[in-house]
């Protein structure tokens, strides 16, 4: 029910902190949100505590993406902290409890968490502090994190997750209509269609191909037909945004483009990227004759063989 200036969001990006020279990319992402009004979804894997990120977001909506730890007390603590800090929703990622096969990361030895990077939400957490003991060295911190990361969630965990907070609960990584229906049956407030930017399962389907079926399942649900459907993966232009909206997405989350802007130009760079996407989206709808968001339907699209 929140009003926003455009149908865009900033998708959660783990290790975002590392893309800026000062290593505070998560805070700067929230500052971009404050400058544009585009909601920011902060990742569990931040370089700054979630409270500091929340303080930088101004009046823009802010969601917290949860990589659910194996330790339930730690999971509850992260969610509680997000709620107290003023986050507006919890986004539970379902498709990355274990990383996919990523040859580029393997070839470069790129796994910053093993160097203690992007673990600020853990090292600032009282439950995690109890797990590591007082004054842990880097190795203890990293191995404690390794031991709790990667919880293979099942439907049986959903009631417990729902019990942790009164905030809206969104499931991220839903790509099948049956999963969308069951999630809504179990009390989820929103569905997030995503294939994790295509980084998890090589050869998997494009998220936009799954979007219409998921939207149809949500809109036909007897009790939660108005649930929002967030979409990301592969969005690079305003034309991509318009296509996703025409296929029924409530809002479209941007990942790599704003990260590139943040890396190259800091807050002004990422702000420029988002405003450019907003402008292109507006102009495409205008020149194609769709003055309002509600006028845009799948009839606007023609499949090219």
Tab-separated table of C-alpha atoms in Angstrom:
chain	number	residue	atom	x	y	z
A	1	UNK	CA	0.000	0.000	0.000
A	2	UNK	CA	3.025	2.324	-0.174
A	3	UNK	CA	3.050	5.072	-2.806
A	4	UNK	CA	6.305	5.365	-4.760
A	5	UNK	CA	7.350	7.684	-7.604
A	6	UNK	CA	7.918	4.907	-10.131
A	7	UNK	CA	7.529	1.128	-10.515
A	8	UNK	CA	11.242	0.579	-9.857
A	9	UNK	CA	13.059	-0.912	-6.886
A	10	UNK	CA	16.737	-1.471	-6.147
A	11	UNK	CA	17.243	-5.228	-5.936
A	12	UNK	CA	19.245	-6.723	-3.073
A	13	UNK	CA	22.901	-7.154	-4.002
A	14	UNK	CA	25.197	-9.043	-1.664
A	15	UNK	CA	28.651	-7.578	-1.033
A	16	UNK	CA	27.460	-4.248	-2.464
A	17	UNK	CA	29.695	-2.477	0.027
A	18	UNK	CA	32.793	-3.431	-1.917
A	19	UNK	CA	31.890	-1.586	-5.133
A	20	UNK	CA	32.731	1.871	-3.752
A	21	UNK	CA	36.253	2.992	-2.806
A	22	UNK	CA	35.266	3.666	0.805
A	23	UNK	CA	33.705	0.183	1.172
A	24	UNK	CA	30.342	1.645	2.223
A	25	UNK	CA	28.334	0.800	-0.884
A	26	UNK	CA	25.297	-0.324	1.111
A	27	UNK	CA	24.971	3.040	2.835
A	28	UNK	CA	25.449	4.759	-0.507
A	29	UNK	CA	22.752	2.549	-2.026
A	30	UNK	CA	20.375	3.823	0.641
A	31	UNK	CA	21.478	7.380	-0.138
A	32	UNK	CA	20.584	6.792	-3.794
A	33	UNK	CA	17.176	5.628	-2.603
A	34	UNK	CA	16.783	8.817	-0.581
A	35	UNK	CA	17.716	10.907	-3.630
A	36	UNK	CA	15.361	9.163	-6.063
A	37	UNK	CA	12.550	7.745	-3.941
A	38	UNK	CA	13.249	4.323	-5.459
A	39	UNK	CA	12.918	1.716	-2.668
A	40	UNK	CA	16.146	-0.033	-1.658
A	41	UNK	CA	16.326	-3.697	-0.645
A	42	UNK	CA	19.315	-4.181	1.621
A	43	UNK	CA	21.075	-7.535	1.598
A	44	UNK	CA	21.998	-9.600	4.628
A	45	UNK	CA	25.556	-9.480	3.254
A	46	UNK	CA	26.277	-5.823	4.000
A	47	UNK	CA	29.508	-4.029	4.775
A	48	UNK	CA	27.696	-1.838	7.294
A	49	UNK	CA	25.159	-2.824	9.961
A	50	UNK	CA	21.561	-2.726	8.761
A	51	UNK	CA	20.779	0.037	11.255
A	52	UNK	CA	23.350	2.363	9.648
A	53	UNK	CA	21.935	1.630	6.209
A	54	UNK	CA	18.404	2.388	7.421
A	55	UNK	CA	19.531	5.746	8.767
A	56	UNK	CA	20.665	6.794	5.273
A	57	UNK	CA	17.485	6.028	3.338
A	58	UNK	CA	15.588	9.240	4.042
A	59	UNK	CA	11.840	8.818	3.557
A	60	UNK	CA	12.049	6.140	0.851
A	61	UNK	CA	10.677	2.642	1.527
A	62	UNK	CA	13.291	0.134	2.655
A	63	UNK	CA	13.150	-3.671	2.649
A	64	UNK	CA	15.528	-6.183	4.233
A	65	UNK	CA	16.572	-9.292	2.321
A	66	UNK	CA	17.189	-12.278	4.588
A	67	UNK	CA	19.565	-15.130	3.934
A	68	UNK	CA	18.046	-17.278	6.660
A	69	UNK	CA	20.768	-18.631	8.980
A	70	UNK	CA	20.702	-22.197	10.243
A	71	UNK	CA	20.662	-20.796	13.770
A	72	UNK	CA	17.057	-19.769	14.398
A	73	UNK	CA	17.955	-17.386	17.205
A	74	UNK	CA	20.277	-15.541	14.840
A	75	UNK	CA	17.577	-15.413	12.166
A	76	UNK	CA	15.083	-14.014	14.668
A	77	UNK	CA	17.613	-11.430	15.820
A	78	UNK	CA	18.294	-10.193	12.276
A	79	UNK	CA	14.579	-9.853	11.554
A	80	UNK	CA	13.935	-8.118	14.875
A	81	UNK	CA	16.755	-5.656	14.239
A	82	UNK	CA	15.380	-4.866	10.789
A	83	UNK	CA	11.925	-4.239	12.217
A	84	UNK	CA	13.264	-1.974	14.968
A	85	UNK	CA	15.424	-0.077	12.463
A	86	UNK	CA	12.384	0.823	10.378
A	87	UNK	CA	12.544	-1.585	7.465
A	88	UNK	CA	9.171	-1.973	5.792
A	89	UNK	CA	9.257	-5.626	4.676
A	90	UNK	CA	11.313	-8.811	4.930
A	91	UNK	CA	12.387	-10.521	1.694
A	92	UNK	CA	13.361	-14.160	2.233
A	93	UNK	CA	15.634	-15.484	-0.513
A	94	UNK	CA	14.819	-19.102	-1.350
A	95	UNK	CA	17.171	-19.926	-4.228
A	96	UNK	CA	20.659	-19.364	-2.831
A	97	UNK	CA	21.059	-21.402	0.313
A	98	UNK	CA	24.110	-22.755	-1.508
A	99	UNK	CA	25.881	-20.802	-4.294
A	100	UNK	CA	25.616	-22.092	-7.832
A	101	UNK	CA	28.584	-23.127	-9.979
A	102	UNK	CA	30.270	-19.803	-10.785
A	103	UNK	CA	33.436	-20.362	-12.856
A	104	UNK	CA	34.466	-16.708	-12.885
A	105	UNK	CA	34.360	-16.511	-9.104
A	106	UNK	CA	36.289	-19.763	-8.843
A	107	UNK	CA	38.912	-18.666	-11.369
A	108	UNK	CA	39.502	-15.392	-9.535
A	109	UNK	CA	39.239	-16.869	-6.051
A	110	UNK	CA	36.545	-14.293	-5.427
A	111	UNK	CA	34.593	-15.034	-2.266
A	112	UNK	CA	34.903	-11.905	-0.121
A	113	UNK	CA	33.040	-13.376	2.839
A	114	UNK	CA	35.951	-15.752	3.434
A	115	UNK	CA	38.095	-12.649	3.931
A	116	UNK	CA	35.596	-11.292	6.433
A	117	UNK	CA	33.983	-8.875	3.989
A	118	UNK	CA	30.250	-8.026	3.951
A	119	UNK	CA	29.625	-9.665	7.323
A	120	UNK	CA	28.701	-6.504	9.233
A	121	UNK	CA	25.174	-7.694	9.996
A	122	UNK	CA	26.654	-10.748	11.656
A	123	UNK	CA	29.517	-9.133	13.547
A	124	UNK	CA	27.141	-6.459	14.893
A	125	UNK	CA	24.594	-9.033	16.069
A	126	UNK	CA	24.412	-10.061	19.749
A	127	UNK	CA	23.448	-13.652	18.957
A	128	UNK	CA	26.352	-14.025	16.539
A	129	UNK	CA	28.645	-12.530	19.185
A	130	UNK	CA	27.588	-15.277	21.583
A	131	UNK	CA	28.409	-17.834	18.894
A	132	UNK	CA	31.934	-16.508	18.294
A	133	UNK	CA	32.820	-15.665	21.880
A	134	UNK	CA	34.567	-12.471	23.012
A	135	UNK	CA	37.155	-10.810	20.762
A	136	UNK	CA	37.130	-13.408	17.968
A	137	UNK	CA	39.895	-13.355	15.381
A	138	UNK	CA	39.087	-13.219	11.677
A	139	UNK	CA	39.282	-16.971	11.234
A	140	UNK	CA	36.809	-17.613	14.045
A	141	UNK	CA	34.381	-15.034	12.674
A	142	UNK	CA	34.535	-16.424	9.145
A	143	UNK	CA	34.207	-20.063	10.146
A	144	UNK	CA	31.304	-19.267	12.479
A	145	UNK	CA	29.584	-17.567	9.559
A	146	UNK	CA	30.321	-20.514	7.274
A	147	UNK	CA	28.760	-22.814	9.843
A	148	UNK	CA	25.471	-20.920	9.994
A	149	UNK	CA	25.046	-19.804	6.354
A	150	UNK	CA	23.121	-21.977	3.923
A	151	UNK	CA	19.804	-23.019	5.432
A	152	UNK	CA	17.844	-25.269	3.005
A	153	UNK	CA	14.414	-23.874	3.827
A	154	UNK	CA	11.295	-25.926	3.247
A	155	UNK	CA	7.594	-25.154	3.381
A	156	UNK	CA	7.652	-26.410	6.968
A	157	UNK	CA	9.776	-23.386	7.913
A	158	UNK	CA	7.337	-20.826	6.573
A	159	UNK	CA	5.093	-20.664	9.638
A	160	UNK	CA	8.151	-20.048	11.812
A	161	UNK	CA	9.401	-17.287	9.488
A	162	UNK	CA	5.943	-15.720	9.491
A	163	UNK	CA	5.931	-15.762	13.302
A	164	UNK	CA	9.115	-13.688	13.544
A	165	UNK	CA	7.568	-10.392	12.480
A	166	UNK	CA	4.424	-8.454	11.739
A	167	UNK	CA	6.127	-6.891	8.721
A	168	UNK	CA	5.052	-8.005	5.242
A	169	UNK	CA	6.864	-11.187	4.205
A	170	UNK	CA	7.996	-11.589	0.587
A	171	UNK	CA	9.438	-14.812	-0.869
A	172	UNK	CA	12.201	-14.245	-3.428
A	173	UNK	CA	13.082	-16.812	-6.081
A	174	UNK	CA	9.563	-17.997	-6.923
A	175	UNK	CA	9.410	-19.042	-10.594
A	176	UNK	CA	6.589	-21.593	-10.700
A	177	UNK	CA	2.845	-20.937	-10.367
A	178	UNK	CA	2.403	-23.832	-7.928
A	179	UNK	CA	5.010	-22.346	-5.594
A	180	UNK	CA	3.322	-18.953	-5.788
A	181	UNK	CA	-0.046	-20.474	-4.915
A	182	UNK	CA	1.347	-22.408	-1.971
A	183	UNK	CA	3.252	-19.401	-0.663
A	184	UNK	CA	0.058	-17.349	-0.640
A	185	UNK	CA	-1.832	-20.220	0.977
A	186	UNK	CA	0.775	-20.186	3.761
A	187	UNK	CA	0.306	-16.479	4.459
A	188	UNK	CA	3.062	-14.814	2.447
A	189	UNK	CA	2.318	-11.184	1.567
A	190	UNK	CA	4.257	-10.856	-1.683
A	191	UNK	CA	5.897	-12.915	-4.426
A	192	UNK	CA	9.295	-12.073	-5.904
A	193	UNK	CA	9.956	-13.664	-9.307
A	194	UNK	CA	13.710	-14.012	-9.813
A	195	UNK	CA	16.344	-16.430	-11.041
A	196	UNK	CA	19.010	-14.628	-9.010
A	197	UNK	CA	20.259	-12.708	-12.015
A	198	UNK	CA	20.924	-15.943	-13.878
A	199	UNK	CA	23.817	-16.768	-11.517
A	200	UNK	CA	22.475	-19.915	-9.889
A	201	UNK	CA	21.453	-22.570	-12.433
A	202	UNK	CA	23.190	-22.538	-15.812
A	203	UNK	CA	20.658	-23.210	-18.558
A	204	UNK	CA	17.703	-22.367	-16.359
A	205	UNK	CA	14.719	-20.523	-17.760
A	206	UNK	CA	14.653	-16.755	-18.060
A	207	UNK	CA	12.715	-15.237	-15.177
A	208	UNK	CA	10.601	-13.147	-17.543
A	209	UNK	CA	9.354	-16.346	-19.208
A	210	UNK	CA	8.072	-17.537	-15.831
A	211	UNK	CA	6.524	-14.202	-14.879
A	212	UNK	CA	3.130	-14.488	-16.669
A	213	UNK	CA	2.308	-17.862	-15.123
A	214	UNK	CA	3.191	-16.680	-11.638
A	215	UNK	CA	1.147	-13.498	-12.069
A	216	UNK	CA	-1.834	-15.520	-13.283
A	217	UNK	CA	-1.601	-17.797	-10.238
A	218	UNK	CA	-1.440	-14.834	-7.860
A	219	UNK	CA	-4.327	-12.932	-9.441
A	220	UNK	CA	-6.500	-16.063	-9.343
A	221	UNK	CA	-5.834	-16.741	-5.667
A	222	UNK	CA	-9.092	-16.751	-3.682
A	223	UNK	CA	-7.750	-14.767	-0.726
A	224	UNK	CA	-4.611	-12.898	-1.796
A	225	UNK	CA	-5.206	-11.933	-5.405
A	226	UNK	CA	-3.928	-8.399	-4.751
A	227	UNK	CA	-0.530	-9.566	-3.492
A	228	UNK	CA	2.297	-7.648	-5.167
A	229	UNK	CA	4.536	-9.451	-7.643
A	230	UNK	CA	8.098	-8.132	-7.744
A	231	UNK	CA	10.275	-9.044	-10.729
A	232	UNK	CA	14.010	-8.953	-11.350
A	233	UNK	CA	16.731	-10.650	-13.436
A	234	UNK	CA	18.022	-9.345	-16.740
A	235	UNK	CA	16.524	-5.854	-16.498
A	236	UNK	CA	18.852	-3.406	-18.225
A	237	UNK	CA	16.648	-0.770	-19.890
A	238	UNK	CA	13.369	1.052	-19.565
A	239	UNK	CA	12.073	-1.175	-22.361
A	240	UNK	CA	12.751	-4.183	-20.138
A	241	UNK	CA	10.818	-2.501	-17.333
A	242	UNK	CA	7.837	-1.875	-19.610
A	243	UNK	CA	7.825	-5.503	-20.786
A	244	UNK	CA	7.814	-6.804	-17.213
A	245	UNK	CA	5.013	-4.423	-16.244
A	246	UNK	CA	2.993	-5.484	-19.282
A	247	UNK	CA	3.375	-9.105	-18.189
A	248	UNK	CA	1.887	-8.263	-14.815
A	249	UNK	CA	4.731	-7.323	-12.492
A	250	UNK	CA	3.703	-4.863	-9.801
A	251	UNK	CA	7.208	-3.469	-9.545
A	252	UNK	CA	10.512	-4.159	-11.275
A	253	UNK	CA	13.776	-4.438	-9.354
A	254	UNK	CA	17.048	-3.260	-10.885
A	255	UNK	CA	20.323	-4.983	-9.988
A	256	UNK	CA	23.518	-4.683	-12.004
A	257	UNK	CA	22.763	-1.319	-13.696
A	258	UNK	CA	22.616	0.657	-10.461
A	259	UNK	CA	25.635	-1.238	-9.136
A	260	UNK	CA	27.624	-0.205	-12.213
A	261	UNK	CA	26.553	3.393	-11.668
A	262	UNK	CA	27.536	3.246	-8.004
A	263	UNK	CA	30.929	1.738	-8.816
A	264	UNK	CA	31.754	4.242	-11.545
A	265	UNK	CA	30.155	7.406	-10.208
A	266	UNK	CA	29.177	6.908	-6.596
A	267	UNK	CA	25.780	8.161	-5.438
A	268	UNK	CA	25.453	10.605	-8.373
A	269	UNK	CA	26.281	7.807	-10.827
A	270	UNK	CA	23.687	5.387	-9.485
A	271	UNK	CA	21.149	8.196	-9.191
A	272	UNK	CA	21.714	9.007	-12.866
A	273	UNK	CA	21.190	5.348	-13.827
A	274	UNK	CA	17.874	5.113	-11.989
A	275	UNK	CA	16.586	8.443	-13.272
A	276	UNK	CA	17.540	7.422	-16.807
A	277	UNK	CA	15.615	4.167	-16.434
A	278	UNK	CA	12.641	6.069	-15.044
A	279	UNK	CA	12.743	8.515	-17.952
A	280	UNK	CA	13.049	5.776	-20.569
A	281	UNK	CA	10.154	3.864	-19.019
A	282	UNK	CA	7.972	6.981	-19.016
A	283	UNK	CA	8.855	7.874	-22.598
A	284	UNK	CA	8.268	4.386	-23.984
A	285	UNK	CA	4.838	4.269	-22.367
A	286	UNK	CA	4.076	7.744	-23.696
A	287	UNK	CA	5.132	7.163	-27.304
A	288	UNK	CA	3.386	3.781	-27.357
A	289	UNK	CA	0.133	5.313	-26.118
A	290	UNK	CA	-0.099	4.035	-22.541
A	291	UNK	CA	-0.626	7.119	-20.354
A	292	UNK	CA	-1.222	5.156	-17.145
A	293	UNK	CA	0.292	2.077	-15.584
A	294	UNK	CA	-3.116	0.380	-15.544
A	295	UNK	CA	-3.410	0.813	-19.328
A	296	UNK	CA	-0.383	-1.401	-19.896
A	297	UNK	CA	-1.295	-5.081	-20.377
A	298	UNK	CA	0.149	-8.102	-22.127
A	299	UNK	CA	-1.770	-7.063	-25.252
A	300	UNK	CA	0.936	-4.428	-25.693
A	301	UNK	CA	3.511	-7.128	-26.451
A	302	UNK	CA	4.050	-9.121	-29.619
A	303	UNK	CA	6.197	-12.242	-29.464
A	304	UNK	CA	8.847	-12.227	-32.172
A	305	UNK	CA	9.705	-15.728	-33.454
